[in-house]
Coordinates of C-alpha atoms (C1' of nucleotides) in Angstrom, one line a residue:
Chain A
X1 CA 106.7 110.4 118.7
X2 CA 106.1 112.6 115.8
X3 CA 106.0 111.4 112.3
X4 CA 105.6 113.1 108.9
X5 CA 104.4 112.0 105.5
X6 CA 106.6 114.6 104.1
X7 CA 109.9 113.1 105.2
X8 CA 110.6 112.1 101.6
X9 CA 114.2 111.3 102.4
X10 CA 113.0 108.6 104.8
X11 CA 114.1 105.2 103.2
X12 CA 110.8 103.6 104.2
X13 CA 108.8 106.3 102.5
X14 CA 110.7 105.8 99.2
X15 CA 110.3 102.1 99.2
X16 CA 106.7 102.4 100.3
X17 CA 106.0 104.6 97.3
X18 CA 107.5 102.0 95.0
X19 CA 105.7 99.2 96.6
X20 CA 102.5 101.1 96.6
X21 CA 102.7 101.7 92.9
X22 CA 100.5 99.3 91.0
X23 CA 102.5 99.0 87.8
X24 CA 105.9 98.8 89.5
X25 CA 104.9 95.7 91.4
X26 CA 103.3 94.0 88.5
X27 CA 106.4 94.6 86.3
X28 CA 108.7 93.3 89.0
X29 CA 106.5 90.2 89.3
X30 CA 106.5 89.8 85.5
X31 CA 110.2 90.0 85.3
X32 CA 110.8 87.6 88.1
X33 CA 110.9 84.7 85.8
X34 CA 113.3 86.2 83.3
X35 CA 113.8 89.2 80.9
X36 CA 111.0 90.4 78.8
X37 CA 110.5 92.8 75.9
X38 CA 108.5 96.0 75.9
X39 CA 105.7 94.7 73.9
X40 CA 105.6 91.5 75.8
X41 CA 105.1 93.4 79.0
X42 CA 102.5 95.6 77.4
X43 CA 100.5 92.5 76.3
X44 CA 100.8 90.5 79.5
X45 CA 100.2 93.2 82.0
X46 CA 96.5 93.8 81.5
X47 CA 95.3 97.3 81.4
X48 CA 98.6 99.2 81.3
X49 CA 98.9 102.0 78.8
X50 CA 102.1 102.6 76.8
X51 CA 102.6 105.8 78.8
X52 CA 102.4 104.2 82.2
X53 CA 104.5 101.3 81.1
X54 CA 107.3 103.5 79.9
X55 CA 107.1 105.8 82.8
X56 CA 107.2 102.9 85.3
X57 CA 110.0 101.2 83.5
X58 CA 112.0 104.4 83.7
X59 CA 111.4 104.7 87.4
X60 CA 112.4 101.2 88.1
X61 CA 115.5 101.6 85.9
X62 CA 116.4 104.8 87.7
X63 CA 116.2 103.1 91.0
X64 CA 118.5 100.3 89.9
X65 CA 115.7 97.7 90.1
X66 CA 115.7 96.7 86.5
X67 CA 118.1 96.8 83.6
X68 CA 117.3 98.0 80.1
X69 CA 119.1 96.4 77.2
X70 CA 118.8 97.9 73.7
X71 CA 119.8 95.7 70.7
X72 CA 120.9 97.5 67.6
X73 CA 118.7 95.7 65.2
X74 CA 115.8 96.6 62.9
X75 CA 113.1 96.5 64.1
X76 CA 114.4 97.6 67.5
X77 CA 114.4 95.2 70.4
X78 CA 114.6 96.2 74.0
X79 CA 114.8 93.8 76.9
X80 CA 114.1 94.5 80.5
X81 CA 115.4 92.3 83.3
X82 CA 115.6 92.4 87.1
X83 CA 118.9 93.4 88.6
X84 CA 120.2 91.8 91.8
X85 CA 118.5 94.6 93.7
X86 CA 115.3 94.0 91.8
X87 CA 115.3 90.4 92.7
X88 CA 115.8 91.3 96.3
X89 CA 112.7 93.6 96.0
X90 CA 110.8 90.7 94.5
X91 CA 111.6 88.8 97.6
X92 CA 109.9 91.5 99.6
X93 CA 106.9 91.4 97.4
X94 CA 106.6 87.7 97.9
X95 CA 106.7 88.1 101.6
X96 CA 103.9 90.6 101.2
X97 CA 101.9 88.1 99.1
X98 CA 102.4 85.5 101.8
X99 CA 101.0 87.8 104.4
X100 CA 98.1 88.8 102.2
X101 CA 97.2 85.2 101.6
X102 CA 97.5 84.3 105.2
X103 CA 95.3 87.1 106.4
X104 CA 92.9 88.0 103.7
X105 CA 90.2 85.9 105.2
X106 CA 90.3 87.9 108.4
X107 CA 90.1 91.1 106.5
X108 CA 87.1 89.9 104.5
X109 CA 85.4 88.7 107.6
X110 CA 86.0 92.1 109.3
X111 CA 84.5 93.8 106.3
X112 CA 81.4 91.6 106.5
X113 CA 81.1 92.4 110.2
X114 CA 81.6 96.1 109.5
X115 CA 78.9 96.4 106.9
X116 CA 76.5 94.4 109.0
X117 CA 76.7 97.1 111.7
Chain B
X1 CA 101.9 84.4 82.6
X2 CA 99.2 87.0 82.5
X3 CA 98.5 89.4 85.2
X4 CA 96.0 92.2 85.8
X5 CA 95.9 95.3 87.9
X6 CA 92.2 95.0 87.9
X7 CA 92.0 91.8 89.8
X8 CA 90.7 93.6 92.8
X9 CA 89.8 90.4 94.4
X10 CA 93.4 89.3 94.5
X11 CA 94.5 89.3 98.2
X12 CA 97.9 90.9 97.3
X13 CA 96.2 93.7 95.5
X14 CA 94.1 94.6 98.5
X15 CA 97.0 94.5 100.9
X16 CA 99.2 96.4 98.5
X17 CA 96.6 99.2 98.3
X18 CA 96.6 99.4 102.1
X19 CA 100.4 99.4 102.3
X20 CA 100.7 101.9 99.6
X21 CA 98.4 104.3 101.4
X22 CA 100.5 107.0 103.1
X23 CA 98.2 107.7 106.0
X24 CA 97.3 104.1 106.7
X25 CA 100.9 103.2 107.2
X26 CA 101.6 106.2 109.4
X27 CA 98.6 105.5 111.6
X28 CA 99.6 101.8 112.0
X29 CA 103.1 102.9 113.0
X30 CA 101.7 105.5 115.5
X31 CA 99.4 103.0 117.1
X32 CA 102.1 100.3 117.4
X33 CA 103.1 101.6 120.8
X34 CA 99.6 101.7 122.2
X35 CA 96.2 103.3 121.8
X36 CA 95.8 106.9 120.9
X37 CA 93.0 109.5 120.7
X38 CA 91.8 111.2 117.6
X39 CA 93.3 114.5 118.4
X40 CA 96.5 112.9 119.4
X41 CA 96.9 111.3 116.0
X42 CA 95.9 114.5 114.3
X43 CA 98.6 116.4 116.1
X44 CA 101.4 113.8 115.8
X45 CA 100.9 112.8 112.3
X46 CA 102.2 115.8 110.5
X47 CA 100.2 117.1 107.6
X48 CA 97.1 115.0 107.9
X49 CA 93.8 116.8 107.5
X50 CA 90.8 115.9 109.7
X51 CA 89.1 114.6 106.6
X52 CA 91.9 112.2 105.6
X53 CA 92.4 111.1 109.2
X54 CA 88.8 110.1 109.6
X55 CA 88.6 108.5 106.2
X56 CA 91.7 106.5 106.8
X57 CA 90.7 105.4 110.3
X58 CA 87.4 104.2 108.9
X59 CA 89.1 102.2 106.3
X60 CA 91.4 100.6 108.8
X61 CA 88.6 99.9 111.1
X62 CA 86.5 98.4 108.3
X63 CA 89.4 96.0 107.5
X64 CA 89.7 94.9 111.1
X65 CA 93.1 96.4 111.5
X66 CA 92.2 98.9 114.3
X67 CA 89.6 99.1 116.9
X68 CA 87.6 102.2 117.7
X69 CA 86.4 102.7 121.3
X70 CA 84.0 105.5 122.2
X71 CA 83.7 106.6 125.8
X72 CA 80.4 108.1 126.8
X73 CA 81.8 111.2 128.4
X74 CA 81.7 114.9 127.9
X75 CA 83.7 116.1 126.1
X76 CA 83.8 113.0 123.9
X77 CA 86.7 110.7 123.9
X78 CA 87.6 108.1 121.2
X79 CA 90.5 105.8 121.4
X80 CA 92.0 103.9 118.5
X81 CA 94.1 100.8 119.0
X82 CA 95.6 98.1 116.8
X83 CA 93.8 94.8 116.7
X84 CA 95.7 91.5 116.6
X85 CA 95.5 91.7 112.9
X86 CA 96.7 95.2 112.9
X87 CA 99.8 94.3 115.0
X88 CA 100.5 91.5 112.4
X89 CA 100.4 94.1 109.7
X90 CA 102.7 96.3 111.6
X91 CA 105.1 93.4 111.6
X92 CA 105.0 93.4 107.8
X93 CA 105.6 97.2 107.8
X94 CA 108.6 96.6 110.0
X95 CA 110.0 94.0 107.6
X96 CA 109.5 96.6 104.9
X97 CA 111.4 99.2 106.8
X98 CA 114.3 96.8 107.4
X99 CA 114.5 96.1 103.7
X100 CA 114.4 99.8 103.0
X101 CA 117.2 100.6 105.4
X102 CA 119.3 97.7 104.1
X103 CA 119.0 98.7 100.4
X104 CA 118.4 102.4 100.3
X105 CA 122.1 103.1 99.6
X106 CA 122.0 101.0 96.5
X107 CA 118.9 102.8 95.3
X108 CA 120.5 106.2 95.9
X109 CA 123.6 105.1 94.2
X110 CA 121.6 103.9 91.2
X111 CA 119.9 107.2 91.0
X112 CA 123.2 109.0 91.0
X113 CA 124.5 106.8 88.2
X114 CA 121.3 107.3 86.3
X115 CA 121.2 111.1 86.3
X116 CA 124.9 111.1 85.5
X117 CA 124.1 109.5 82.2
Chain C
dC1 C1' 109.1 98.0 67.6
dA2 C1' 109.6 101.0 71.3
dG3 C1' 108.6 104.8 72.6
dC4 C1' 107.5 110.4 73.3
dA5 C1' 104.2 114.5 73.3
dT6 C1' 99.8 116.4 73.9
dC7 C1' 95.3 116.9 75.6
dC8 C1' 92.0 116.2 79.0
dC9 C1' 89.2 114.0 82.4
dC10 C1' 88.3 112.5 86.9
dT11 C1' 89.6 111.1 91.1
dT12 C1' 91.9 112.4 95.2
dC13 C1' 92.9 115.3 98.6
dG14 C1' 93.6 119.8 101.2
dA15 C1' 91.3 123.9 103.1
dT16 C1' 87.7 125.7 105.4
dA17 C1' 83.6 126.0 107.9
dC18 C1' 80.2 124.0 110.7
dT19 C1' 77.9 120.5 114.4
dG20 C1' 76.5 116.9 118.1
Chain D
dC1 C1' 86.5 116.7 121.4
dA2 C1' 85.6 114.3 117.4
dG3 C1' 84.1 114.5 113.8
dT4 C1' 81.0 115.9 109.0
dA5 C1' 80.0 118.8 104.7
dT6 C1' 81.3 121.3 100.9
dC7 C1' 84.3 123.4 97.6
dG8 C1' 88.0 123.7 94.7
dA9 C1' 92.8 122.9 93.1
dA10 C1' 96.2 119.4 91.6
dG11 C1' 97.9 115.7 89.3
dG12 C1' 97.8 110.9 88.1
dG13 C1' 96.8 108.5 84.4
dG14 C1' 94.0 107.2 79.9
dA15 C1' 93.4 108.1 74.8
dT16 C1' 95.3 109.6 70.8
dG17 C1' 98.6 110.7 67.4
dC18 C1' 103.4 111.0 65.9
dT19 C1' 108.6 109.5 65.3
dG20 C1' 113.4 107.2 65.1

DNA sequence: CAGCATCCCCTTCGATACTG
DNA sequence: CAGTATCGAAGGGGATGCTG
């Protein structure tokens, strides 16, 4: 076997990059219970800067995971919502959470044992 | 709801960080079919530097995902193998790959549509 | 309100050289 | 063979200020 981190065209790599991205995951989780406005996301996702929020939202939109709806009102209002695909990804994230919760104790125990060495 | 990227103690966050790490995933995949030596990994995982390889292996070992076996021979020989926990994680990675393969077309289509705008 | 542009720091990582 | 040590480049991301 021979594998490469540079196989950017590999489906797994692309999804991994998404999943590995802190803000992407948090946004998907936030949107899982319904659409939210920009400011709402900014306020409820602790620690995110406007720059990263926008940048991440664009990336998710580009990949068809969220949908951006602009209302022609003053002041402006923009809603973000998960698409079908986005909800599917959220399912994957949930599977991940389940694994994490099921095995975090073993990981923590391993770390204890490791530093004891 | 209110979520934070700084909740480092959150199980999901820790697993996410691991999953998001390029080299960690590649190593886990490499070791899925059995133990391998250091040099073997270095050669077969394209693009990894000794520094990152060692660093990543230490991280995985620390978290109890792989096991490091040193043979007292000359020249030295060190084997790395997945632990039970590591194999479990590999299962998760496989689930991820399945999702990726199942949905990559939709993502690519979305990107096409997005750049066409 | 919902962003974009700019500056800049600071971590991350690759390259290289060396060692038990 | 299996690493460690050091240096330096690159870019991710925060802070700030401005706009439609």
